[in-house]
């Protein structure tokens, strides 16, 4: 399971990097979305080795065996919500960039700044 | 009561934000609420600062969770100083007037975004928890994204998109670093992290998280090679907004670097600081060289932010209480000076209708007060004695001499001269030379009370300059606390102040 997860995360990071290096703005957007998934899975898997026993105790006052650490899951949930909001905003921004300034190539983003 | 004081810099902007959302609120009312909230935050920050000076570091355990569980808010001297100066800049910017012409019929929503931004900034200064820091960063960033592009001008969108994409990447790096660090240490509390790292047999393993977090903060602080978003976007936002960004946003990145790389990722824990010094020097040189080629006033100033950030992180890399005190003083001085210069740039743009300084001229004769308000911060930035930039650079160079960093000294001095050169360039073009015969085509009249705002920032710079030794005492105290993080760790884990 850990190996599968690690491979998946690696693949997602590779795909995200590939898309981010493209010049087409839409592909960059896809890259950002993929990167978000890769990071969330990484956060999730950080809790897998369970180096520390989780803060949840059973009724006998001892850590419950086989219990996952709840904190990383809470963190991932927060990260997903934030990532969702930001992705939507970025997509809208990219769309208005295309509609207003006719830009769909990242090289054109800095065009008007030439001194 | 004193616990309430710690969380007040978060509650006041939050309530102001909610108040400005009330439908049907008039333009004047929302302006008044906004300014009132900003003044209140400044007062709170002053009380908090006085309290920290008297009683030492204060903490607030949110929800009464005992550290290292739950989130803890911490105010030490550095946090208190940063809270105070950011509250001051926010107040001044609100006085300057944030409304553009397009905002006449939308009374509240601009203030909602501004207070959202201040909420994120204050939260970043207060929190003692790594993941909470991420959340505050996002609060700050989403507000800044919208403020950056909200006028919807065609020129704003591409720069805004660059800004958004690069900051999203940085946030992803931040999350990776935080997640891996949690996997290794099983804690998110910064003080607890420092303690657990000290007890670890293989602390060099966290170098990977350290590097990821460094990239994240360096991107927010606009350190080379992560700085490209800044000169592409800052000058395109409205003048008052860009002054707020220039003063605060990059400095939040610097604050996070200062906090984490003195507390958690220290040389004692096997983290290498040599890279930071080299990157800082590259940042200083490239920033100032970028500025030399520019003629758009605010874009030129944006390049100077990058170059000055290099000075601050170089001080962090040198380390030790002298260098860290110098960095704290540098940050304070820089926030006041940079916001003032961006506001002057805004006034000039409003008066001439263009940001190109080659088209300006004659403002020394026509508005001598404005010229003075430019001259004080500009010379301070260039490091002319007895202004605040001189004291900041002097102390930093002193720390460099003590540490034997000769290359840094040479770079710092050359960059200082080039900084002065481009300040003089603005002076010559905008103020000194005769006004162009074709005349200006003024754009929107400057909103609000720009001269009042400029005078306030100018006098703050003068206080930092003439009262340099007085202010430097606070910076020294902050530097001392950063160099000896044990007191911070004790205060967080055992409870201090409240």
Coordinates of N, CA and C in Angstrom, one line a residue, chain B residues 184-185 195-206:
Chain B
X184 N 7.8 13.2 10.3 CA 9.0 12.9 11.0 C 8.9 13.2 12.5
X185 N 8.3 14.3 12.9 CA 8.3 14.7 14.3 C 7.0 14.5 15.0
X195 N 12.3 21.5 20.1 CA 12.7 20.7 21.1 C 12.9 19.2 20.7
X196 N 12.0 18.7 19.9 CA 12.1 17.3 19.4 C 13.2 17.2 18.4
X197 N 13.5 18.2 17.6 CA 14.6 18.2 16.7 C 15.9 18.1 17.4
X198 N 16.0 18.8 18.6 CA 17.2 18.9 19.3 C 17.5 17.5 19.9
X199 N 16.4 16.7 20.2 CA 16.6 15.4 20.8 C 16.8 14.3 19.8
X200 N 16.6 14.6 18.5 CA 16.7 13.6 17.4 C 18.1 13.2 17.1
X201 N 18.2 11.9 16.8 CA 19.6 11.4 16.5 C 19.9 11.7 15.0
X202 N 18.9 11.8 14.1 CA 19.2 12.1 12.7 C 18.5 13.3 12.2
X203 N 18.8 14.5 12.9 CA 18.1 15.7 12.5 C 18.3 16.1 11.0
X204 N 19.4 15.6 10.4 CA 19.7 16.1 9.1 C 18.6 15.6 8.1
X205 N 17.8 14.6 8.5 CA 16.7 14.1 7.6 C 15.7 15.2 7.4
X206 N 15.5 16.2 8.3 CA 14.5 17.2 8.1 C 15.0 18.3 7.1

